[in-house]
Amino acid sequence: MIIVLIILLLYTASFSFENCLKDFHEEKFLSSLKCFEKIPENEIYYPYAVYYRTVIRTTLDIPDKETEEEIHRLDDFAVSHYGYLLLARYYLSKDIKKSLLNIEKVDPKALLKEDIPVFLYIKAKTYEKLGNIKKAFQIKKVLATKYTYDRHYGYKVLLQIKDRLSDRDIYKAVDTLSSYRMFKRALKILSLVSYSDRYLYYKTVLNGKLRNFKEAKKYLFSIQKKSKWYPKAVYSMILSQRDYKKQKYYFKLLLKTKKKSLISSAAHKLMKKSFYRRNYKDFEYFSSFIDKNFKYYSDKIWFTFLKEYKKGNYRKASKILKENLHEFSNKPKIYYWLYLTYKKFNRKKSEEYLYKAASSDSLNFYSLWAKEKTNLKKVSLKIKTIPQLEINRHLKLIEFLKKNGYYRESYTEANYYRKRSKNKKDMLKLYTVFPELTARYFAKINNSVILSYPKPFKHIEKSNIVYGIMRQESFFDPYAVSRSNAIGLMQIIPPTAKWIAKNLGEKNFDLTDLFEPEKNIKFGKWYINYLINKFKGNLFHAIASYNGGEVIVKKVLKNNNIEDIAEFIEYIPYNETRNYVKKVYKNLIIYNNRYPDQR
């Protein structure tokens, strides 16, 4: 009877809140206001009722002291800080002291990243109206340099104050835009700095990023060769070029600068490229510039081994690995490749190395894959038992919002709770109601790593392969956007999303739909299943395609005589895709062990 009563109470609460919101969204503001005012303080979602009262009253220009006092009393909740922001904007032209009171109460930690620029803009305007021009300018400078990518506030403010910014400030703004791949806009504002070798360096880099190589080359050769910017500019040309011959040309120019660190880094990149092009003469040449002091010296040994392996010189290849075993931190990888190498001429020794790789306790691709090939298939995972922890009102609100379909609001509250958490106990409490926001935290704690493999969207999808990809793609962040504009949980790029939508017959699809967990997971699941079918059930080929595309997978299969999946992975010419396949496989094995009935 008690359980039934609780369910009825929750249903009634949800229904009441829904009714208030329904009127609000239909712009029946007065009836909505009355509805929200009837919601008692002991209701879980009361802080949101107060927020909507504030929204309606500021919209109708009927401020209420009691409502505003309630906002201030509830500032443990993220929504209250959005309330402060709303009130600060409302009072900006009516009562500047009240505007200041509210804007100073806003905790930036409570705001989502995309809302920080408007917060800073209102704060700057408030101080400007108060006559504190110095403080207003400092805030505007942060907007102009750190949030330049935001066209409505950051970029707009930069254009307003550009004459008061130093060259150093402009370069910060250029770097911000470059980090968001807004190279054209970065070039545009670069015209605001004075002419110098640094200016020419940035012109070189940005034109190179945009593939305007003719322009980039012109600016490169305008830099004084004795300048510190010249070798950096030459190095940038090697990075941005795709043409191998031109990369080699710029490498020769870099050699003349005698900048050892840049030469080693460029040689490292070109050594790997020459290997995947099967140009072994160039491989020897570039690898000669990498000595033991270089941070990626082990890569030189690894690719030298792989070269001999591909050429069929198995005894020589095995010797290279055995003599340099100490250079590698990933021992299972080396043991596994010694297994593959010895397999060609010494079966007994080969099996010894396979068991060495399989016996490792480390949860990396090679130890897990070796276990699959032996009888040592058991993966030792300590399933963390979560103690019964009492959750506070904030966590109950997060849980309520999530269960009732207000995911973004729940995420905002959970994110604020996470940022304010002081210890592991707080994070364990958050895990019980919003595990997706705790995954990164627990991934760094040895005895709790297993908690970084949750299934926060089981009501949408349970498949282990979907979660294995999701964890690697976004670490369960529904609002993640990559530099290549991949969106959401499964990090789907716009062209692929539109193609999937067409195949699913979704005519009214909009890219913003991908921020909805249900839609994103649906699209991601369809796509990975499509790839699995495309590659006739080969999961590794499908995973590699999900990250690097079908074309590169087909090329690797066509150009190499693949006998083991490890060969397929290491012959992929892109470092990102090689690592991606290994990490997704590791995720999948862990999920399969934690959720064996959901494969």
Coordinates of C-alpha atoms in Angstrom, one line a residue:
M1 CA 0.0 0.0 0.0
I2 CA 2.8 2.4 0.9
I3 CA 4.6 1.7 -2.4
V4 CA 1.4 2.4 -4.4
L5 CA 0.9 5.7 -2.5
I6 CA 4.5 6.8 -3.3
I7 CA 4.0 6.0 -7.0
L8 CA 0.7 8.0 -7.0
L9 CA 2.3 10.9 -5.3
L10 CA 5.2 11.0 -7.9
Y11 CA 2.7 10.7 -10.7
T12 CA 0.6 13.6 -9.3
A13 CA 3.8 15.8 -8.9
S14 CA 4.9 15.1 -12.4
F15 CA 1.5 15.8 -13.8
S16 CA 1.2 19.1 -12.0
F17 CA 4.6 20.3 -13.2
E18 CA 3.7 19.2 -16.7
N19 CA 0.5 21.2 -16.6
C20 CA 2.3 24.3 -15.5
L21 CA 4.9 23.9 -18.3
K22 CA 2.3 23.1 -20.9
D23 CA 0.6 26.5 -20.2
F24 CA 4.0 28.2 -20.2
H25 CA 5.0 26.8 -23.6
E26 CA 1.6 27.8 -25.0
E27 CA 2.4 31.3 -23.8
K28 CA -0.5 31.3 -21.3
F29 CA 1.7 33.1 -18.9
L30 CA -0.8 34.2 -16.3
S31 CA -2.4 30.8 -15.9
S32 CA 1.1 29.2 -15.9
L33 CA 2.3 31.7 -13.2
K34 CA -0.7 30.8 -11.0
C35 CA 0.1 27.1 -11.6
F36 CA 3.7 27.5 -10.6
E37 CA 2.8 29.6 -7.5
K38 CA 0.7 26.7 -6.2
I39 CA 3.6 24.3 -6.2
P40 CA 4.6 23.8 -2.5
E41 CA 8.2 24.2 -1.3
N42 CA 8.5 20.6 -0.3
E43 CA 8.1 19.4 -3.9
I44 CA 11.3 18.1 -5.4
Y45 CA 11.1 20.3 -8.4
Y46 CA 10.3 23.5 -6.5
P47 CA 13.5 25.3 -7.5
Y48 CA 12.3 25.0 -11.1
A49 CA 8.9 26.3 -10.2
V50 CA 10.6 29.4 -8.7
Y51 CA 12.7 29.8 -11.8
Y52 CA 9.7 29.7 -14.2
R53 CA 7.9 32.2 -11.9
T54 CA 10.9 34.5 -12.4
V55 CA 10.9 34.0 -16.2
I56 CA 7.2 34.8 -16.5
R57 CA 7.4 37.8 -14.2
T58 CA 10.4 39.4 -16.0
T59 CA 8.6 38.6 -19.4
L60 CA 5.4 40.4 -18.2
D61 CA 7.4 43.1 -16.5
I62 CA 5.9 42.4 -13.1
P63 CA 8.9 41.7 -10.7
D64 CA 8.2 40.2 -7.4
K65 CA 10.4 40.6 -4.3
E66 CA 9.3 37.3 -2.7
T67 CA 10.1 35.3 -5.9
E68 CA 13.6 36.9 -6.1
E69 CA 14.3 36.2 -2.5
E70 CA 13.4 32.5 -3.1
I71 CA 15.9 32.4 -6.0
H72 CA 18.6 33.7 -3.7
R73 CA 17.7 31.1 -1.0
L74 CA 18.0 28.2 -3.5
D75 CA 21.4 28.9 -4.9
D76 CA 22.6 25.3 -4.3
F77 CA 20.8 24.5 -7.6
A78 CA 22.1 25.4 -11.0
V79 CA 18.8 26.7 -12.2
S80 CA 18.9 29.5 -9.5
H81 CA 22.1 30.8 -11.1
Y82 CA 20.2 31.0 -14.4
G83 CA 17.6 32.9 -12.4
Y84 CA 20.3 35.4 -11.3
L85 CA 21.4 35.8 -14.9
L86 CA 17.8 36.4 -16.0
L87 CA 17.3 39.0 -13.2
A88 CA 20.6 40.7 -14.0
R89 CA 19.6 41.1 -17.6
Y90 CA 16.1 42.3 -16.6
Y91 CA 17.4 45.0 -14.2
L92 CA 20.2 46.1 -16.5
S93 CA 18.2 49.1 -17.8
K94 CA 15.9 49.5 -14.7
D95 CA 17.9 49.2 -11.6
I96 CA 21.7 48.8 -12.1
K97 CA 22.3 48.0 -8.4
K98 CA 19.9 45.1 -8.5
S99 CA 21.6 44.0 -11.8
L100 CA 25.0 44.0 -10.1
L101 CA 23.6 42.1 -7.1
N102 CA 22.3 39.3 -9.3
I103 CA 25.2 39.1 -11.7
E104 CA 27.7 38.8 -8.9
K105 CA 25.7 35.9 -7.4
V106 CA 26.0 33.9 -10.6
D107 CA 28.5 31.0 -10.1
P108 CA 30.0 30.2 -13.6
K109 CA 30.3 26.6 -12.6
A110 CA 26.5 26.3 -12.6
L111 CA 26.3 27.4 -16.3
L112 CA 26.8 25.3 -19.3
K113 CA 29.8 26.2 -21.5
E114 CA 27.6 27.8 -24.2
D115 CA 26.0 30.2 -21.6
I116 CA 29.3 31.6 -20.3
P117 CA 29.7 34.3 -23.0
V118 CA 26.2 35.8 -22.4
F119 CA 27.0 35.8 -18.6
L120 CA 30.3 37.7 -19.2
Y121 CA 28.6 40.1 -21.6
I122 CA 25.9 41.1 -19.1
K123 CA 28.5 41.4 -16.4
A124 CA 30.6 43.7 -18.5
K125 CA 27.5 45.8 -19.4
T126 CA 26.6 46.0 -15.7
Y127 CA 30.0 47.4 -14.7
E128 CA 30.0 49.7 -17.7
K129 CA 26.7 51.3 -16.6
L130 CA 28.1 51.6 -13.0
G131 CA 31.0 53.6 -14.5
N132 CA 33.6 51.0 -13.7
I133 CA 35.1 51.1 -17.2
K134 CA 38.3 49.4 -16.2
K135 CA 36.6 46.2 -14.8
A136 CA 34.1 46.2 -17.7
F137 CA 37.0 46.2 -20.2
Q138 CA 38.8 43.4 -18.4
I139 CA 35.7 41.2 -18.7
K140 CA 35.3 42.2 -22.4
K141 CA 38.9 41.3 -23.0
V142 CA 38.3 37.8 -21.7
L143 CA 35.2 37.5 -24.0
A144 CA 37.2 38.8 -27.0
T145 CA 40.2 36.4 -26.5
K146 CA 38.9 33.3 -24.8
Y147 CA 35.4 33.1 -26.3
T148 CA 36.1 34.5 -29.8
Y149 CA 34.4 31.5 -31.3
D150 CA 31.1 32.8 -30.0
R151 CA 29.8 35.0 -32.8
H152 CA 27.0 36.7 -30.8
Y153 CA 29.2 37.9 -27.9
G154 CA 32.9 36.9 -28.1
Y155 CA 33.5 37.9 -31.7
K156 CA 31.1 40.8 -31.6
V157 CA 32.9 42.3 -28.5
L158 CA 36.3 41.7 -30.1
L159 CA 35.3 43.9 -33.1
Q160 CA 34.0 46.6 -30.7
I161 CA 37.2 46.8 -28.6
K162 CA 39.8 45.8 -31.2
D163 CA 41.5 49.2 -31.1
R164 CA 42.1 48.8 -27.3
L165 CA 43.6 45.3 -27.6
S166 CA 47.3 44.6 -27.7
D167 CA 48.9 42.4 -30.4
R168 CA 49.3 39.7 -27.6
D169 CA 45.5 39.8 -27.1
I170 CA 44.8 39.5 -30.8
Y171 CA 47.1 36.5 -31.0
K172 CA 45.2 34.9 -28.1
A173 CA 42.0 35.4 -30.0
V174 CA 43.6 33.9 -33.2
D175 CA 44.7 30.8 -31.2
T176 CA 41.2 30.4 -29.8
L177 CA 39.7 30.5 -33.3
S178 CA 42.3 28.1 -34.6
S179 CA 41.5 25.6 -31.8
Y180 CA 37.9 25.6 -33.1
R181 CA 39.1 25.3 -36.7
M182 CA 37.8 28.7 -37.6
F183 CA 40.8 29.5 -39.7
K184 CA 39.1 32.0 -42.1
R185 CA 37.9 34.1 -39.2
A186 CA 41.3 33.8 -37.5
L187 CA 43.0 35.2 -40.7
K188 CA 40.5 38.0 -40.8
I189 CA 41.4 39.3 -37.3
L190 CA 45.1 38.7 -37.8
S191 CA 45.1 41.9 -39.9
L192 CA 44.6 43.8 -36.6
V193 CA 48.2 43.1 -35.4
S194 CA 51.3 44.9 -36.5
Y195 CA 53.5 43.4 -39.3
S196 CA 56.3 41.2 -37.9
D197 CA 57.9 37.8 -38.2
R198 CA 55.3 36.4 -35.8
Y199 CA 52.5 37.8 -38.0
L200 CA 54.1 36.1 -41.0
Y201 CA 54.3 32.9 -39.1
Y202 CA 50.6 32.9 -38.3
K203 CA 49.8 33.8 -41.9
T204 CA 51.8 30.8 -43.0
V205 CA 50.2 28.4 -40.5
L206 CA 46.6 29.6 -41.2
N207 CA 46.9 29.5 -44.9
G208 CA 48.5 26.1 -44.6
K209 CA 45.5 24.9 -42.5
L210 CA 43.2 26.2 -45.3
R211 CA 45.2 24.4 -47.9
N212 CA 46.2 27.8 -49.5
F213 CA 49.7 26.5 -50.0
K214 CA 50.7 29.1 -52.5
E215 CA 49.9 31.9 -50.1
A216 CA 51.4 30.0 -47.2
K217 CA 54.7 29.6 -49.1
K218 CA 54.8 33.3 -49.9
Y219 CA 54.5 34.3 -46.2
L220 CA 57.0 31.6 -45.2
F221 CA 59.7 33.1 -47.4
S222 CA 59.0 36.6 -46.1
I223 CA 60.1 35.6 -42.6
Q224 CA 63.7 36.4 -41.7
K225 CA 65.6 33.1 -41.6
K226 CA 67.3 34.1 -38.4
S227 CA 64.0 34.6 -36.7
K228 CA 62.7 32.0 -34.2
W229 CA 59.5 32.0 -36.1
Y230 CA 61.1 30.7 -39.4
P231 CA 61.8 27.1 -38.3
K232 CA 58.3 26.9 -36.7
A233 CA 56.8 28.0 -39.9
V234 CA 58.7 25.5 -41.9
Y235 CA 57.6 22.8 -39.5
S236 CA 54.0 23.9 -39.9
M237 CA 54.2 23.4 -43.6
I238 CA 55.3 19.8 -43.1
L239 CA 52.3 19.2 -40.9
S240 CA 49.8 20.9 -43.1
Q241 CA 51.0 19.4 -46.4
R242 CA 49.6 16.2 -47.7
D243 CA 51.9 16.0 -50.7
Y244 CA 54.8 13.7 -49.7
K245 CA 57.3 15.3 -52.1
K246 CA 56.6 18.7 -50.8
Q247 CA 56.9 17.5 -47.2
K248 CA 60.3 16.1 -48.0
Y249 CA 61.2 19.5 -49.6
Y250 CA 60.3 21.4 -46.4
F251 CA 62.1 18.9 -44.3
K252 CA 65.3 19.8 -46.1
L253 CA 64.6 23.4 -45.4
L254 CA 64.1 22.5 -41.7
L255 CA 67.4 20.7 -41.6
K256 CA 69.2 24.0 -42.5
T257 CA 67.7 25.6 -39.4
K258 CA 69.5 23.1 -37.1
K259 CA 66.5 23.1 -34.7
K260 CA 66.9 19.6 -33.4
S261 CA 63.6 19.2 -31.5
L262 CA 61.6 20.3 -34.6
I263 CA 63.7 18.2 -36.9
S264 CA 63.2 15.1 -34.7
S265 CA 59.4 15.7 -34.5
A266 CA 59.2 16.2 -38.3
A267 CA 61.4 13.1 -38.9
H268 CA 59.1 11.1 -36.6
K269 CA 56.1 12.1 -38.6
L270 CA 57.7 11.4 -42.0
M271 CA 59.3 8.2 -40.8
K272 CA 55.9 6.7 -40.1
K273 CA 54.5 8.1 -43.4
S274 CA 57.3 6.6 -45.4
F275 CA 56.7 3.2 -43.7
Y276 CA 53.0 3.2 -44.6
R277 CA 54.0 4.2 -48.2
R278 CA 56.5 1.3 -48.2
N279 CA 59.3 3.6 -49.1
Y280 CA 61.9 1.9 -46.9
K281 CA 64.8 3.9 -48.2
D282 CA 63.1 7.1 -47.0
F283 CA 62.2 5.3 -43.8
E284 CA 65.9 4.7 -43.0
Y285 CA 66.7 8.3 -43.9
F286 CA 64.1 9.9 -41.6
S287 CA 64.6 7.5 -38.8
S288 CA 68.3 8.4 -38.7
F289 CA 67.3 11.8 -37.2
I290 CA 65.7 10.2 -34.2
D291 CA 68.1 9.4 -31.3
K292 CA 67.6 7.9 -27.9
N293 CA 66.9 11.3 -26.3
F294 CA 63.7 11.7 -28.4
K295 CA 60.5 11.1 -26.5
Y296 CA 59.2 8.8 -29.1
Y297 CA 62.4 6.8 -29.7
S298 CA 60.5 3.6 -29.1
D299 CA 58.5 4.3 -32.2
K300 CA 61.7 4.1 -34.2
I301 CA 62.4 0.6 -32.9
W302 CA 58.8 -0.4 -33.4
F303 CA 58.5 0.6 -37.0
T304 CA 62.0 -0.7 -37.8
F305 CA 60.8 -4.1 -36.4
L306 CA 57.5 -3.8 -38.4
K307 CA 59.4 -3.1 -41.6
E308 CA 61.5 -6.2 -41.2
Y309 CA 58.4 -8.2 -40.3
K310 CA 56.5 -7.0 -43.5
K311 CA 59.6 -7.8 -45.6
G312 CA 59.6 -11.4 -44.2
N313 CA 62.8 -11.1 -42.3
Y314 CA 61.3 -12.7 -39.2
R315 CA 64.5 -13.7 -37.4
K316 CA 65.9 -10.2 -37.8
A317 CA 62.6 -8.7 -36.7
S318 CA 62.4 -10.8 -33.5
K319 CA 65.9 -9.9 -32.6
I320 CA 65.1 -6.2 -32.8
L321 CA 62.2 -6.6 -30.3
K322 CA 64.0 -8.9 -27.9
E323 CA 67.0 -6.6 -27.7
N324 CA 64.9 -3.5 -27.1
L325 CA 62.2 -4.9 -24.8
H326 CA 63.2 -2.4 -22.1
E327 CA 62.2 0.5 -24.4
F328 CA 58.5 -0.4 -24.4
S329 CA 56.0 0.1 -21.6
N330 CA 53.4 -2.0 -23.3
K331 CA 55.0 -5.4 -22.8
P332 CA 51.9 -7.4 -23.9
K333 CA 52.1 -5.8 -27.3
I334 CA 55.7 -6.8 -27.8
Y335 CA 55.1 -10.3 -26.5
Y336 CA 52.2 -10.7 -28.9
W337 CA 54.2 -9.6 -31.9
L338 CA 57.1 -11.9 -30.8
Y339 CA 54.4 -14.6 -30.9
L340 CA 53.5 -13.7 -34.4
T341 CA 57.1 -13.4 -35.5
Y342 CA 58.3 -16.7 -33.9
K343 CA 55.3 -18.4 -35.3
K344 CA 57.0 -18.3 -38.7
F345 CA 60.1 -20.3 -37.6
N346 CA 59.8 -21.5 -34.0
R347 CA 56.3 -22.7 -32.9
K348 CA 57.3 -23.7 -29.4
K349 CA 58.9 -20.3 -28.7
S350 CA 55.9 -18.6 -30.3
E351 CA 53.5 -20.2 -27.9
E352 CA 55.6 -19.1 -24.9
Y353 CA 55.3 -15.5 -26.0
L354 CA 51.5 -15.8 -26.6
Y355 CA 51.0 -17.1 -23.0
K356 CA 53.2 -14.3 -21.7
A357 CA 51.0 -11.7 -23.4
A358 CA 47.8 -13.5 -22.2
S359 CA 49.1 -13.7 -18.6
S360 CA 49.4 -10.0 -18.2
D361 CA 47.0 -8.4 -15.7
S362 CA 46.9 -5.2 -17.7
L363 CA 43.6 -4.5 -19.5
N364 CA 45.0 -3.4 -22.9
F365 CA 44.2 -4.6 -26.3
Y366 CA 47.1 -7.1 -26.7
S367 CA 46.7 -8.8 -23.3
L368 CA 42.9 -9.1 -24.0
W369 CA 43.3 -10.3 -27.5
A370 CA 46.0 -12.9 -26.4
K371 CA 43.5 -14.2 -23.9
E372 CA 41.1 -14.8 -26.7
K373 CA 43.6 -17.0 -28.5
T374 CA 44.5 -19.1 -25.4
N375 CA 42.6 -20.8 -22.6
L376 CA 43.3 -17.8 -20.4
K377 CA 40.1 -16.1 -21.5
K378 CA 39.0 -15.0 -18.0
V379 CA 39.3 -11.2 -17.5
S380 CA 39.7 -10.3 -13.8
L381 CA 37.4 -7.5 -13.0
K382 CA 36.5 -6.4 -9.6
I383 CA 32.9 -5.3 -9.7
K384 CA 32.6 -2.3 -7.4
T385 CA 29.8 -2.6 -4.8
I386 CA 28.2 0.8 -4.3
P387 CA 27.4 1.3 -0.6
Q388 CA 23.9 2.5 0.3
L389 CA 24.3 6.3 0.4
E390 CA 21.6 8.7 1.4
I391 CA 21.1 11.2 -1.4
N392 CA 20.2 14.9 -0.7
R393 CA 17.6 17.1 -2.2
H394 CA 19.8 18.2 -5.1
L395 CA 20.4 14.6 -6.2
K396 CA 16.7 13.8 -5.8
L397 CA 16.0 16.7 -8.1
I398 CA 18.6 15.4 -10.7
E399 CA 17.0 12.0 -10.5
F400 CA 13.5 13.4 -10.9
L401 CA 14.3 15.5 -13.9
K402 CA 16.1 12.7 -15.7
K403 CA 13.3 10.2 -15.1
N404 CA 10.6 12.6 -16.2
G405 CA 12.2 13.5 -19.5
Y406 CA 14.0 16.8 -18.6
Y407 CA 17.4 15.5 -19.6
R408 CA 19.2 18.8 -20.3
E409 CA 18.0 20.3 -17.0
S410 CA 19.1 17.1 -15.2
Y411 CA 22.5 17.3 -16.9
T412 CA 22.9 20.9 -15.9
E413 CA 22.2 20.2 -12.3
A414 CA 24.4 17.1 -12.3
N415 CA 27.2 19.0 -13.9
Y416 CA 27.0 21.7 -11.2
Y417 CA 26.9 19.0 -8.5
R418 CA 30.0 17.3 -10.0
K419 CA 32.0 20.6 -10.1
R420 CA 31.2 21.3 -6.5
S421 CA 31.9 17.8 -5.2
K422 CA 34.7 17.6 -2.7
N423 CA 35.4 13.9 -2.4
K424 CA 34.9 10.4 -3.7
K425 CA 31.8 9.9 -1.6
D426 CA 30.0 12.8 -3.3
M427 CA 30.9 11.3 -6.7
L428 CA 29.6 7.9 -5.6
K429 CA 26.3 9.6 -4.7
L430 CA 26.1 11.3 -8.1
Y431 CA 26.9 7.9 -9.8
T432 CA 23.7 6.5 -8.4
V433 CA 21.6 9.0 -10.2
F434 CA 23.7 10.3 -13.1
P435 CA 26.6 7.9 -13.8
E436 CA 27.5 9.4 -17.2
L437 CA 29.0 12.4 -15.6
T438 CA 31.1 10.4 -13.2
A439 CA 32.8 8.2 -15.8
R440 CA 35.9 10.4 -16.4
Y441 CA 36.4 10.8 -12.6
F442 CA 36.3 7.0 -11.9
A443 CA 38.5 6.2 -14.9
K444 CA 41.4 7.9 -13.0
I445 CA 40.9 5.9 -9.8
N446 CA 42.5 2.5 -9.9
N447 CA 40.2 0.7 -7.5
S448 CA 37.1 2.2 -9.0
V449 CA 37.8 2.1 -12.8
I450 CA 35.0 -0.3 -13.4
L451 CA 32.6 2.5 -12.5
S452 CA 33.7 4.3 -15.6
Y453 CA 31.9 1.7 -17.6
P454 CA 28.3 2.5 -16.9
K455 CA 25.2 2.1 -19.0
P456 CA 23.4 5.3 -18.3
F457 CA 20.9 5.0 -21.2
K458 CA 19.7 1.5 -20.7
H459 CA 16.1 2.6 -21.2
I460 CA 17.2 3.5 -24.8
E461 CA 19.8 0.9 -25.6
K462 CA 21.6 -2.0 -23.8
S463 CA 24.0 -3.3 -26.5
N464 CA 27.6 -3.6 -25.3
I465 CA 29.1 -2.7 -28.7
V466 CA 27.1 0.6 -28.7
Y467 CA 28.4 1.5 -25.2
G468 CA 32.0 0.4 -26.1
I469 CA 31.9 3.0 -29.0
M470 CA 30.0 5.6 -27.0
R471 CA 32.6 5.5 -24.2
Q472 CA 35.4 6.1 -26.6
E473 CA 33.7 8.7 -28.7
S474 CA 32.3 11.0 -26.2
F475 CA 32.8 9.5 -22.7
F476 CA 29.0 9.7 -22.4
D477 CA 28.7 13.5 -23.0
P478 CA 25.5 14.1 -25.0
Y479 CA 26.6 17.6 -25.8
A480 CA 30.1 16.9 -27.1
V481 CA 31.1 18.5 -30.4
S482 CA 34.5 17.6 -31.9
R483 CA 36.8 19.8 -34.0
S484 CA 35.5 18.0 -37.0
N485 CA 31.9 18.8 -35.9
A486 CA 31.1 15.3 -34.8
I487 CA 28.0 15.5 -32.6
G488 CA 26.8 13.9 -29.4
L489 CA 27.2 10.6 -27.6
M490 CA 28.2 8.6 -30.7
Q491 CA 30.0 11.5 -32.4
I492 CA 28.3 11.5 -35.7
I493 CA 29.5 13.9 -38.4
P494 CA 26.8 16.0 -40.2
P495 CA 27.1 14.3 -43.7
T496 CA 26.9 10.8 -42.1
A497 CA 24.0 11.9 -40.0
K498 CA 22.0 13.2 -43.0
W499 CA 22.8 9.9 -44.9
I500 CA 21.6 7.8 -41.9
A501 CA 18.4 9.9 -41.6
K502 CA 17.7 9.3 -45.3
N503 CA 18.2 5.6 -44.8
L504 CA 15.9 5.6 -41.8
G505 CA 13.3 7.6 -43.6
E506 CA 13.4 10.6 -41.2
K507 CA 12.4 13.5 -43.5
N508 CA 12.2 16.2 -40.8
F509 CA 15.7 15.4 -39.3
D510 CA 17.7 18.4 -38.0
L511 CA 21.3 18.2 -36.9
T512 CA 20.4 19.6 -33.4
D513 CA 18.4 16.4 -32.9
L514 CA 21.7 14.6 -32.4
F515 CA 22.1 16.3 -29.0
E516 CA 19.1 14.1 -27.9
P517 CA 20.5 10.8 -26.5
E518 CA 17.7 8.8 -27.9
K519 CA 18.2 10.1 -31.5
N520 CA 22.0 10.0 -31.3
I521 CA 22.1 6.4 -30.0
K522 CA 19.5 5.3 -32.6
F523 CA 21.7 6.7 -35.5
G524 CA 25.0 5.4 -34.0
K525 CA 23.6 1.9 -33.5
W526 CA 22.2 1.8 -37.0
Y527 CA 25.5 2.9 -38.5
I528 CA 27.7 0.4 -36.6
N529 CA 25.3 -2.4 -37.5
Y530 CA 25.5 -1.2 -41.1
L531 CA 29.3 -1.4 -41.0
I532 CA 29.3 -4.8 -39.3
N533 CA 27.1 -6.2 -42.1
K534 CA 29.2 -4.3 -44.7
F535 CA 32.3 -6.1 -43.5
K536 CA 30.6 -9.5 -43.2
G537 CA 30.5 -9.6 -39.4
N538 CA 34.1 -8.5 -38.8
L539 CA 33.8 -6.3 -35.8
F540 CA 37.3 -4.9 -36.0
H541 CA 36.8 -3.8 -39.6
A542 CA 33.5 -2.2 -38.6
I543 CA 35.1 -0.3 -35.6
A544 CA 38.0 0.9 -37.7
S545 CA 35.5 2.2 -40.4
Y546 CA 33.4 4.0 -37.7
N547 CA 36.4 6.1 -36.9
G548 CA 38.5 6.2 -40.1
G549 CA 36.0 5.5 -42.9
E550 CA 35.3 2.5 -45.1
V551 CA 37.9 3.5 -47.8
I552 CA 40.9 3.2 -45.5
V553 CA 39.8 -0.2 -44.2
K554 CA 39.4 -1.5 -47.8
K555 CA 42.8 -0.2 -48.7
V556 CA 44.5 -1.9 -45.8
L557 CA 42.8 -5.2 -46.6
K558 CA 43.6 -4.9 -50.3
N559 CA 47.3 -3.9 -49.9
N560 CA 48.3 -6.4 -47.2
N561 CA 48.1 -10.1 -46.7
I562 CA 46.4 -10.0 -43.3
E563 CA 46.7 -13.2 -41.2
D564 CA 46.0 -11.8 -37.8
I565 CA 43.8 -9.0 -36.6
A566 CA 46.8 -7.3 -34.9
E567 CA 48.4 -7.0 -38.4
F568 CA 45.2 -5.3 -39.7
I569 CA 45.3 -2.8 -36.8
E570 CA 49.0 -1.9 -37.0
Y571 CA 48.9 -1.6 -40.8
I572 CA 46.2 1.2 -40.5
P573 CA 48.2 4.4 -41.5
Y574 CA 46.4 6.6 -39.0
N575 CA 47.5 6.6 -35.4
E576 CA 44.1 7.8 -34.2
T577 CA 42.3 4.9 -35.8
R578 CA 44.8 2.3 -34.7
N579 CA 44.4 3.4 -31.0
Y580 CA 40.6 3.8 -31.5
V581 CA 40.2 0.2 -32.5
K582 CA 42.2 -1.1 -29.6
K583 CA 40.4 1.1 -27.0
V584 CA 36.9 0.2 -28.3
Y585 CA 37.8 -3.5 -28.2
K586 CA 39.0 -3.1 -24.6
N587 CA 35.8 -1.3 -23.7
L588 CA 33.7 -4.1 -25.4
I589 CA 35.5 -6.9 -23.4
I590 CA 35.0 -5.1 -20.2
Y591 CA 31.3 -4.5 -21.0
N592 CA 30.9 -8.1 -22.0
N593 CA 32.3 -9.2 -18.6
R594 CA 30.2 -6.7 -16.7
Y595 CA 27.0 -7.2 -18.7
P596 CA 27.4 -10.7 -20.2
D597 CA 23.7 -11.0 -21.1
Q598 CA 23.7 -7.8 -23.2
R599 CA 26.2 -8.7 -25.9

